[in-house]
Amino acid sequence: MTLTHNPGDGQVPLGTGLAPDSGTGTVPDTSTVPGAGTVPRTDPYTRSDPFDRPPEHEVAWTDPVTGAQGWLVVHTLVGGLATGGTRMRAGCTRDEVADLARCMATKTAAFGLPVGGAKAGLDVDPRSPGALDVLERFFSDLRPWLEHSWVTAEDLGVAQSDLDAVFARLGLDQSFHAAMLRSPDPAATLERVRAGLVAQDGDGLPLGDVIGGYGVAQACLAVATTLGSDPADTTVAIQGIGTMGGGAAWYLHEAGVRVTAIADAAGTLFRPRGLDIPALLAARDHFGEIDRAAVPADVEILPRDAVLAVPVDILVPAAVSYALREESVADIAARVVVEAANSPTTPAAEERLAVRGIPVVPDFVANAGAAAWAWWLLQGQVGTDPQDSFDRLRTEMQGKVAFMMDAWQTDRLIPRRSAWGFAAANLEALAGREITIP
């Protein structure tokens, strides 16, 4: 069957927190979630964000050469470690970085990873001359954190290859350096991790580049399954086709899903019968923009924000944070939103979407594949066989999304609230745990 869009009748769904319960909803029994243990018997309808608290550490930085501003926010340390990417974009703010650090802490807890959450951001246009020099000075001044407590990775505006080059110039092994020091044999651990990072999937793509997008694709497939749709009958629109959005598009296309719209900074490409995803991804530049000369004549070119209004089953915001705002909710024509970017939906927008009957699968689950996989690799739980990594991520992602979607369908409990339950349970289980890397 094909999913059909129901714009909603304006009724407040149960469990959203938007209005008092009518008394017809039920609190789910204690449940076991794949990779998340047992969810405690707290009332999910009154559950608040357990990670909504001040960060444990914060560093504000000013570039001595350009005056550019930067921040490192460590929301939570687990066993003395935190992980989170480094982003560069003009207009980046401290509050944005702090919000993303909180999200990262929630993400690691949701998958039961033995590490806290952090984030770094630079108010710098990544295309500007000297942007990587600013990044290098930032990392140089924050070296004590990188050596002992903070593991970073690529994020918006910063490619992993850029990080690797900067770390090499600073004399650090790579961005997992702080975790490597927990190993009794750091050299052997580094060799194992490097082998895993360059392992290729069946299409010859480096696993480290695509595993995050694969996880998003699995979240979308789990949504389709819980709503009774076959992949061939499911349509998806993706906003942003960088590492995460592009990877999701690739694996959804491989699964037989029709990706009918994708958007980059230059606009939206739309074809109702489905886009030629491999060809379009091959035409991307370093910043995730598609060469319009490579776009087939039968593809309609629309304004950038038109991707939000395309009538599809699943909308995947995979571009910038806060892309889905309250004022854009009325335009959204999808049945479900699956967040691939970090914090792409504002709280007000998510509440209004719930009122319309559109659930949002939160970023700290849907886009956590890369973070989860990196720590499985560090701990030796997966190796160089890509199928082992795909199998584990598929099992855990689909299990978590099915759990959230079941709570939505049964009791109209928004997915974020049910996910807070298993994330909080995991964080409690990790308290006081000593972190070791084999």
Short mmCIF file of C-alpha atoms in Angstrom, two decimals:
data_model
loop_
_atom_site.label_atom_id
_atom_site.label_comp_id
_atom_site.label_asym_id
_atom_site.label_seq_id
_atom_site.Cartn_x
_atom_site.Cartn_y
_atom_site.Cartn_z
CA MET A 1 0.00 0.00 0.00
CA THR A 2 1.04 3.59 -0.49
CA LEU A 3 1.08 5.89 2.48
CA THR A 4 -1.37 8.74 2.14
CA HIS A 5 -0.89 12.16 3.67
CA ASN A 6 -3.43 13.21 6.24
CA PRO A 7 -2.99 16.87 7.14
CA GLY A 8 -4.83 16.29 10.40
CA ASP A 9 -8.06 17.62 11.77
CA GLY A 10 -6.53 20.01 14.29
CA GLN A 11 -6.98 17.64 17.24
CA VAL A 12 -4.18 17.47 19.78
CA PRO A 13 -2.72 13.92 19.82
CA LEU A 14 -2.37 12.17 23.16
CA GLY A 15 0.97 12.44 24.91
CA THR A 16 2.31 15.48 23.09
CA GLY A 17 2.34 17.62 26.20
CA LEU A 18 0.30 20.24 24.36
CA ALA A 19 -2.91 19.73 26.32
CA PRO A 20 -4.20 17.67 29.26
CA ASP A 21 -4.75 14.01 28.52
CA SER A 22 -8.32 12.96 27.90
CA GLY A 23 -7.72 9.86 30.00
CA THR A 24 -8.00 7.51 27.04
CA GLY A 25 -4.25 7.06 26.63
CA THR A 26 -2.30 4.44 28.56
CA VAL A 27 1.22 4.49 29.92
CA PRO A 28 3.15 1.74 28.11
CA ASP A 29 4.53 -1.14 30.17
CA THR A 30 8.23 -1.32 30.87
CA SER A 31 9.85 -2.29 27.58
CA THR A 32 13.20 -3.50 26.31
CA VAL A 33 14.63 -1.55 23.39
CA PRO A 34 17.46 -2.95 21.19
CA GLY A 35 20.71 -1.48 22.44
CA ALA A 36 18.91 0.54 25.09
CA GLY A 37 18.05 -1.83 27.88
CA THR A 38 14.86 -1.48 29.89
CA VAL A 39 12.83 1.70 29.88
CA PRO A 40 11.76 2.65 33.43
CA ARG A 41 8.13 2.97 34.46
CA THR A 42 8.03 6.76 34.56
CA ASP A 43 4.96 8.47 33.16
CA PRO A 44 5.90 9.21 29.51
CA TYR A 45 3.22 11.87 29.19
CA THR A 46 4.90 14.06 31.80
CA ARG A 47 8.49 13.06 31.00
CA SER A 48 10.78 16.05 30.45
CA ASP A 49 14.10 16.15 28.66
CA PRO A 50 16.60 14.56 31.10
CA PHE A 51 19.45 16.31 29.27
CA ASP A 52 18.00 19.82 29.57
CA ARG A 53 20.60 21.12 32.01
CA PRO A 54 23.69 23.38 31.86
CA PRO A 55 26.79 21.89 30.22
CA GLU A 56 29.58 20.57 32.41
CA HIS A 57 32.30 22.57 30.61
CA GLU A 58 32.44 25.40 28.11
CA VAL A 59 35.28 27.14 26.27
CA ALA A 60 34.88 30.39 24.30
CA TRP A 61 37.65 31.14 21.80
CA THR A 62 38.68 34.11 19.66
CA ASP A 63 41.04 33.67 16.73
CA PRO A 64 44.06 35.92 17.31
CA VAL A 65 44.50 36.43 13.56
CA THR A 66 40.99 37.02 12.17
CA GLY A 67 38.94 37.67 15.29
CA ALA A 68 36.60 34.78 14.42
CA GLN A 69 34.66 33.31 17.33
CA GLY A 70 34.53 29.66 18.30
CA TRP A 71 33.18 27.50 21.09
CA LEU A 72 33.61 24.06 22.61
CA VAL A 73 30.70 22.95 24.77
CA VAL A 74 31.05 19.71 26.71
CA HIS A 75 27.56 18.85 27.87
CA THR A 76 28.31 15.54 29.58
CA LEU A 77 31.45 13.55 30.36
CA VAL A 78 31.12 9.80 30.81
CA GLY A 79 34.25 8.19 32.22
CA GLY A 80 36.09 11.42 31.48
CA LEU A 81 35.29 11.35 27.76
CA ALA A 82 32.93 13.22 25.44
CA THR A 83 32.44 13.05 21.70
CA GLY A 84 30.97 15.44 19.16
CA GLY A 85 31.72 16.98 15.80
CA THR A 86 33.21 20.33 14.84
CA ARG A 87 31.23 22.59 12.51
CA MET A 88 32.04 25.75 10.59
CA ARG A 89 29.43 28.12 9.29
CA ALA A 90 28.98 31.86 9.05
CA GLY A 91 26.60 32.88 11.82
CA CYS A 92 27.31 29.96 14.14
CA THR A 93 26.54 30.91 17.76
CA ARG A 94 27.35 29.71 21.24
CA ASP A 95 23.71 28.77 21.86
CA GLU A 96 23.66 26.67 18.69
CA VAL A 97 26.78 24.80 19.80
CA ALA A 98 25.37 24.26 23.30
CA ASP A 99 22.11 22.91 21.88
CA LEU A 100 24.00 20.54 19.61
CA ALA A 101 26.18 19.37 22.51
CA ARG A 102 23.04 18.52 24.47
CA CYS A 103 21.73 16.62 21.46
CA MET A 104 25.02 14.73 21.20
CA ALA A 105 24.82 13.72 24.86
CA THR A 106 21.30 12.43 24.24
CA LYS A 107 22.48 10.60 21.12
CA THR A 108 25.29 8.71 22.85
CA ALA A 109 22.96 7.78 25.70
CA ALA A 110 20.21 6.62 23.33
CA PHE A 111 22.58 4.02 21.90
CA GLY A 112 24.17 3.16 25.24
CA LEU A 113 27.62 4.41 24.19
CA PRO A 114 30.18 4.74 27.00
CA VAL A 115 30.95 8.40 26.23
CA GLY A 116 29.37 11.79 26.88
CA GLY A 117 28.35 14.47 24.40
CA ALA A 118 30.08 17.63 23.18
CA LYS A 119 30.15 19.97 20.19
CA ALA A 120 32.43 22.62 18.73
CA GLY A 121 31.55 25.40 16.33
CA LEU A 122 33.28 28.23 14.50
CA ASP A 123 31.58 31.35 13.15
CA VAL A 124 33.48 31.07 9.88
CA ASP A 125 32.41 30.59 6.26
CA PRO A 126 34.05 27.26 5.34
CA ARG A 127 34.53 28.50 1.78
CA SER A 128 36.51 31.56 2.81
CA PRO A 129 40.27 31.67 2.23
CA GLY A 130 42.11 30.60 5.34
CA ALA A 131 39.15 28.77 6.89
CA LEU A 132 41.22 25.66 7.56
CA ASP A 133 43.96 27.82 9.09
CA VAL A 134 41.38 29.11 11.58
CA LEU A 135 40.36 25.52 12.30
CA GLU A 136 43.99 24.56 12.92
CA ARG A 137 44.52 27.44 15.35
CA PHE A 138 41.28 26.51 17.14
CA PHE A 139 42.39 22.91 17.58
CA SER A 140 45.89 23.98 18.59
CA ASP A 141 44.54 26.10 21.44
CA LEU A 142 42.12 23.34 22.49
CA ARG A 143 44.78 20.65 22.28
CA PRO A 144 44.51 19.62 25.98
CA TRP A 145 40.88 18.69 25.38
CA LEU A 146 41.71 16.79 22.19
CA GLU A 147 44.52 14.89 23.88
CA HIS A 148 42.62 13.77 26.95
CA SER A 149 38.84 14.23 26.90
CA TRP A 150 37.26 15.19 23.57
CA VAL A 151 36.85 13.01 20.47
CA THR A 152 35.65 14.98 17.44
CA ALA A 153 34.58 14.26 13.86
CA GLU A 154 33.25 15.97 10.75
CA ASP A 155 30.18 18.15 10.85
CA LEU A 156 28.54 20.90 8.80
CA GLY A 157 31.23 22.74 6.82
CA VAL A 158 34.07 20.47 7.98
CA ALA A 159 34.93 17.27 6.12
CA GLN A 160 36.67 14.39 7.86
CA SER A 161 39.53 14.78 5.38
CA ASP A 162 39.95 18.38 6.59
CA LEU A 163 40.09 17.17 10.19
CA ASP A 164 42.59 14.46 9.35
CA ALA A 165 44.88 16.96 7.60
CA VAL A 166 44.76 19.41 10.50
CA PHE A 167 45.33 16.69 13.10
CA ALA A 168 48.34 15.43 11.12
CA ARG A 169 49.86 18.93 11.10
CA LEU A 170 49.33 19.14 14.86
CA GLY A 171 51.09 15.82 15.38
CA LEU A 172 48.00 14.01 16.65
CA ASP A 173 47.15 10.55 15.35
CA GLN A 174 43.62 11.47 14.32
CA SER A 175 40.41 12.78 15.81
CA PHE A 176 39.92 9.65 18.00
CA HIS A 177 43.17 10.47 19.82
CA ALA A 178 41.69 10.96 23.32
CA ALA A 179 39.94 7.59 23.19
CA MET A 180 43.06 5.83 21.91
CA LEU A 181 44.88 6.76 25.10
CA ARG A 182 42.44 4.56 27.06
CA SER A 183 43.74 1.50 25.21
CA PRO A 184 46.56 -0.63 26.65
CA ASP A 185 47.98 -0.72 23.11
CA PRO A 186 47.11 2.58 21.38
CA ALA A 187 49.07 1.70 18.25
CA ALA A 188 47.14 -1.54 17.72
CA THR A 189 43.83 0.20 18.42
CA LEU A 190 44.69 2.96 15.95
CA GLU A 191 45.53 0.37 13.29
CA ARG A 192 42.22 -1.43 13.89
CA VAL A 193 40.22 1.79 13.75
CA ARG A 194 41.95 3.00 10.60
CA ALA A 195 41.26 -0.33 8.92
CA GLY A 196 37.60 -0.03 9.83
CA LEU A 197 37.34 3.56 8.64
CA VAL A 198 38.65 2.76 5.17
CA ALA A 199 36.71 -0.50 4.76
CA GLN A 200 34.39 -0.26 1.77
CA ASP A 201 30.81 -1.34 1.28
CA GLY A 202 29.65 -3.40 -1.67
CA ASP A 203 29.53 -0.28 -3.84
CA GLY A 204 33.14 0.64 -3.11
CA LEU A 205 32.22 3.50 -0.75
CA PRO A 206 34.29 4.03 2.43
CA LEU A 207 32.25 2.80 5.37
CA GLY A 208 33.14 5.80 7.50
CA ASP A 209 31.63 8.13 4.89
CA VAL A 210 28.32 6.33 4.44
CA ILE A 211 27.39 4.61 7.70
CA GLY A 212 25.57 7.66 9.07
CA GLY A 213 23.40 7.96 5.97
CA TYR A 214 22.78 4.22 6.07
CA GLY A 215 21.40 4.63 9.57
CA VAL A 216 19.03 7.40 8.43
CA ALA A 217 17.86 5.18 5.58
CA GLN A 218 17.17 2.37 8.06
CA ALA A 219 15.17 4.78 10.22
CA CYS A 220 13.07 5.67 7.16
CA LEU A 221 12.56 2.02 6.26
CA ALA A 222 11.47 1.26 9.83
CA VAL A 223 8.93 4.08 9.63
CA ALA A 224 7.58 2.71 6.36
CA THR A 225 7.30 -0.79 7.85
CA THR A 226 5.40 0.37 10.92
CA LEU A 227 2.96 2.21 8.67
CA GLY A 228 2.45 -0.79 6.40
CA SER A 229 4.26 0.45 3.31
CA ASP A 230 6.62 -1.51 1.07
CA PRO A 231 9.84 0.32 0.05
CA ALA A 232 8.70 0.50 -3.59
CA ASP A 233 5.50 2.24 -2.49
CA THR A 234 7.28 4.75 -0.24
CA THR A 235 8.32 8.25 -1.33
CA VAL A 236 10.94 10.43 0.35
CA ALA A 237 12.11 14.03 0.03
CA ILE A 238 15.55 14.98 1.37
CA GLN A 239 16.66 18.49 2.28
CA GLY A 240 20.45 18.59 2.02
CA ILE A 241 22.60 16.01 0.27
CA GLY A 242 25.95 16.26 1.96
CA THR A 243 27.43 13.30 3.80
CA MET A 244 24.31 12.44 5.77
CA GLY A 245 21.60 13.33 3.26
CA GLY A 246 23.54 11.91 0.35
CA GLY A 247 24.20 8.64 2.16
CA ALA A 248 20.53 8.34 3.10
CA ALA A 249 19.50 9.00 -0.50
CA TRP A 250 21.93 6.35 -1.77
CA TYR A 251 20.74 3.57 0.53
CA LEU A 252 17.06 4.44 0.16
CA HIS A 253 17.50 4.27 -3.61
CA GLU A 254 19.22 0.88 -3.23
CA ALA A 255 16.29 -0.35 -1.12
CA GLY A 256 13.87 0.56 -3.91
CA VAL A 257 12.43 3.68 -2.28
CA ARG A 258 11.49 6.52 -4.62
CA VAL A 259 13.43 9.62 -3.63
CA THR A 260 11.34 12.17 -5.52
CA ALA A 261 12.93 15.40 -4.30
CA ILE A 262 16.33 16.51 -3.06
CA ALA A 263 17.44 20.02 -2.19
CA ASP A 264 20.86 21.62 -2.04
CA ALA A 265 21.82 25.26 -1.52
CA ALA A 266 20.89 26.10 -5.11
CA GLY A 267 17.35 24.71 -5.10
CA THR A 268 15.12 21.63 -5.14
CA LEU A 269 15.22 18.92 -7.82
CA PHE A 270 11.89 17.14 -8.22
CA ARG A 271 10.70 14.20 -10.29
CA PRO A 272 7.54 12.36 -9.12
CA ARG A 273 8.61 8.98 -10.48
CA GLY A 274 11.92 9.19 -8.62
CA LEU A 275 15.30 10.78 -9.20
CA ASP A 276 18.42 9.08 -10.55
CA ILE A 277 20.17 9.31 -7.19
CA PRO A 278 23.55 7.75 -8.17
CA ALA A 279 23.93 10.13 -11.12
CA LEU A 280 23.00 13.21 -9.10
CA LEU A 281 25.27 12.30 -6.21
CA ALA A 282 28.13 11.82 -8.66
CA ALA A 283 27.58 15.41 -9.83
CA ARG A 284 28.07 16.93 -6.34
CA ASP A 285 30.96 19.23 -5.50
CA HIS A 286 32.93 19.33 -2.23
CA PHE A 287 30.16 21.34 -0.56
CA GLY A 288 27.30 19.02 -1.54
CA GLU A 289 25.91 21.07 -4.45
CA ILE A 290 24.85 19.39 -7.69
CA ASP A 291 26.13 20.61 -11.03
CA ARG A 292 22.93 21.76 -12.74
CA ALA A 293 24.43 20.89 -16.14
CA ALA A 294 24.20 17.23 -15.09
CA VAL A 295 20.49 17.41 -14.22
CA PRO A 296 18.22 15.61 -16.75
CA ALA A 297 15.71 17.71 -18.65
CA ASP A 298 12.70 15.93 -17.11
CA VAL A 299 13.69 16.97 -13.58
CA GLU A 300 11.85 20.04 -12.35
CA ILE A 301 14.03 22.69 -10.69
CA LEU A 302 12.19 24.43 -7.84
CA PRO A 303 13.14 26.96 -5.14
CA ARG A 304 15.26 25.60 -2.31
CA ASP A 305 12.51 25.52 0.34
CA ALA A 306 10.04 23.84 -2.02
CA VAL A 307 11.37 20.48 -0.80
CA LEU A 308 9.37 20.98 2.40
CA ALA A 309 6.07 21.11 0.53
CA VAL A 310 6.60 18.12 -1.77
CA PRO A 311 3.84 15.53 -1.13
CA VAL A 312 5.81 12.51 0.11
CA ASP A 313 5.54 9.89 2.80
CA ILE A 314 8.75 10.85 4.62
CA LEU A 315 10.57 14.18 4.77
CA VAL A 316 14.25 14.01 5.76
CA PRO A 317 15.73 17.37 6.82
CA ALA A 318 19.48 16.77 6.40
CA ALA A 319 20.81 20.30 5.98
CA VAL A 320 21.17 23.02 8.61
CA SER A 321 19.84 23.21 12.15
CA TYR A 322 16.42 24.81 12.73
CA ALA A 323 15.37 24.43 9.09
CA LEU A 324 11.82 23.44 10.10
CA ARG A 325 10.34 26.38 11.97
CA GLU A 326 6.87 27.05 13.24
CA GLU A 327 6.00 29.20 10.23
CA SER A 328 6.92 26.41 7.79
CA VAL A 329 4.77 23.69 9.40
CA ALA A 330 1.69 24.51 7.32
CA ASP A 331 3.67 23.83 4.12
CA ILE A 332 4.89 20.36 5.10
CA ALA A 333 3.09 17.67 3.13
CA ALA A 334 4.81 14.56 4.50
CA ARG A 335 3.33 11.88 6.75
CA VAL A 336 6.44 11.57 8.93
CA VAL A 337 9.61 13.63 9.48
CA VAL A 338 12.89 11.77 10.06
CA GLU A 339 15.62 14.11 11.29
CA ALA A 340 19.01 13.57 9.65
CA ALA A 341 20.52 16.96 10.48
CA ASN A 342 21.28 18.02 14.02
CA SER A 343 18.34 19.87 15.59
CA PRO A 344 16.59 20.59 12.26
CA THR A 345 13.15 21.05 13.85
CA THR A 346 12.42 23.73 16.44
CA PRO A 347 10.41 22.64 19.50
CA ALA A 348 7.49 24.86 18.48
CA ALA A 349 7.47 23.35 14.99
CA GLU A 350 7.57 19.82 16.37
CA GLU A 351 4.58 20.51 18.59
CA ARG A 352 2.58 21.96 15.70
CA LEU A 353 3.50 18.98 13.53
CA ALA A 354 2.23 16.65 16.26
CA VAL A 355 -1.06 18.58 16.31
CA ARG A 356 -1.35 17.93 12.58
CA GLY A 357 -0.69 14.21 13.16
CA ILE A 358 2.88 14.26 11.80
CA PRO A 359 5.41 12.58 14.11
CA VAL A 360 9.08 13.58 14.14
CA VAL A 361 11.67 10.82 14.60
CA PRO A 362 14.33 12.76 16.55
CA ASP A 363 17.85 13.39 15.36
CA PHE A 364 19.50 11.85 18.41
CA VAL A 365 18.23 8.48 17.22
CA ALA A 366 17.87 8.79 13.42
CA ASN A 367 21.27 10.33 12.71
CA ALA A 368 23.24 8.56 15.44
CA GLY A 369 24.52 5.78 13.18
CA ALA A 370 27.96 7.26 12.57
CA ALA A 371 28.56 8.01 16.24
CA ALA A 372 27.36 4.59 17.35
CA TRP A 373 29.41 2.81 14.71
CA ALA A 374 32.59 4.76 15.58
CA TRP A 375 32.37 3.62 19.20
CA TRP A 376 31.53 0.05 18.26
CA LEU A 377 34.66 0.16 16.11
CA LEU A 378 36.77 1.67 18.90
CA GLN A 379 35.60 -1.02 21.30
CA GLY A 380 36.25 -3.83 18.81
CA GLN A 381 32.56 -4.74 18.60
CA VAL A 382 32.64 -4.46 14.80
CA GLY A 383 35.57 -4.82 12.45
CA THR A 384 36.41 -4.44 8.78
CA ASP A 385 33.54 -6.54 7.43
CA PRO A 386 30.97 -3.91 6.40
CA GLN A 387 28.12 -6.37 6.66
CA ASP A 388 28.69 -6.78 10.40
CA SER A 389 28.40 -3.01 10.84
CA PHE A 390 25.33 -2.75 8.62
CA ASP A 391 23.61 -5.65 10.38
CA ARG A 392 24.15 -4.24 13.85
CA LEU A 393 23.09 -0.72 12.92
CA ARG A 394 20.04 -1.95 11.03
CA THR A 395 18.92 -4.05 14.02
CA GLU A 396 19.38 -1.30 16.60
CA MET A 397 18.02 1.54 14.47
CA GLN A 398 14.94 -0.30 13.29
CA GLY A 399 14.22 -1.57 16.80
CA LYS A 400 14.37 1.91 18.32
CA VAL A 401 12.30 3.53 15.57
CA ALA A 402 9.70 0.74 15.73
CA PHE A 403 9.45 1.29 19.50
CA MET A 404 8.87 5.03 19.03
CA MET A 405 6.43 4.65 16.17
CA ASP A 406 4.43 2.04 18.06
CA ALA A 407 4.06 4.46 20.99
CA TRP A 408 2.96 7.14 18.51
CA GLN A 409 0.43 4.93 16.75
CA THR A 410 -0.95 3.42 19.97
CA ASP A 411 -1.05 6.42 22.30
CA ARG A 412 -0.03 9.43 20.18
CA LEU A 413 3.10 9.74 22.31
CA ILE A 414 5.55 11.85 20.33
CA PRO A 415 8.71 9.88 19.44
CA ARG A 416 11.03 12.27 21.24
CA ARG A 417 9.37 11.51 24.58
CA SER A 418 9.57 7.75 24.22
CA ALA A 419 13.23 8.06 23.12
CA TRP A 420 14.02 10.16 26.20
CA GLY A 421 12.93 7.15 28.23
CA PHE A 422 15.53 4.72 26.91
CA ALA A 423 18.24 7.42 26.68
CA ALA A 424 17.79 8.31 30.35
CA ALA A 425 17.84 4.63 31.35
CA ASN A 426 21.13 4.14 29.53
CA LEU A 427 22.73 7.24 31.03
CA GLU A 428 21.83 6.03 34.52
CA ALA A 429 23.38 2.65 33.77
CA LEU A 430 26.61 4.32 32.59
CA ALA A 431 27.02 6.48 35.70
CA GLY A 432 30.38 5.89 37.36
CA ARG A 433 31.47 3.41 34.70
CA GLU A 434 35.17 3.21 33.89
CA ILE A 435 35.77 3.53 30.15
CA THR A 436 38.26 1.14 28.57
CA ILE A 437 39.20 0.67 24.94
CA PRO A 438 40.59 -2.76 23.97
#
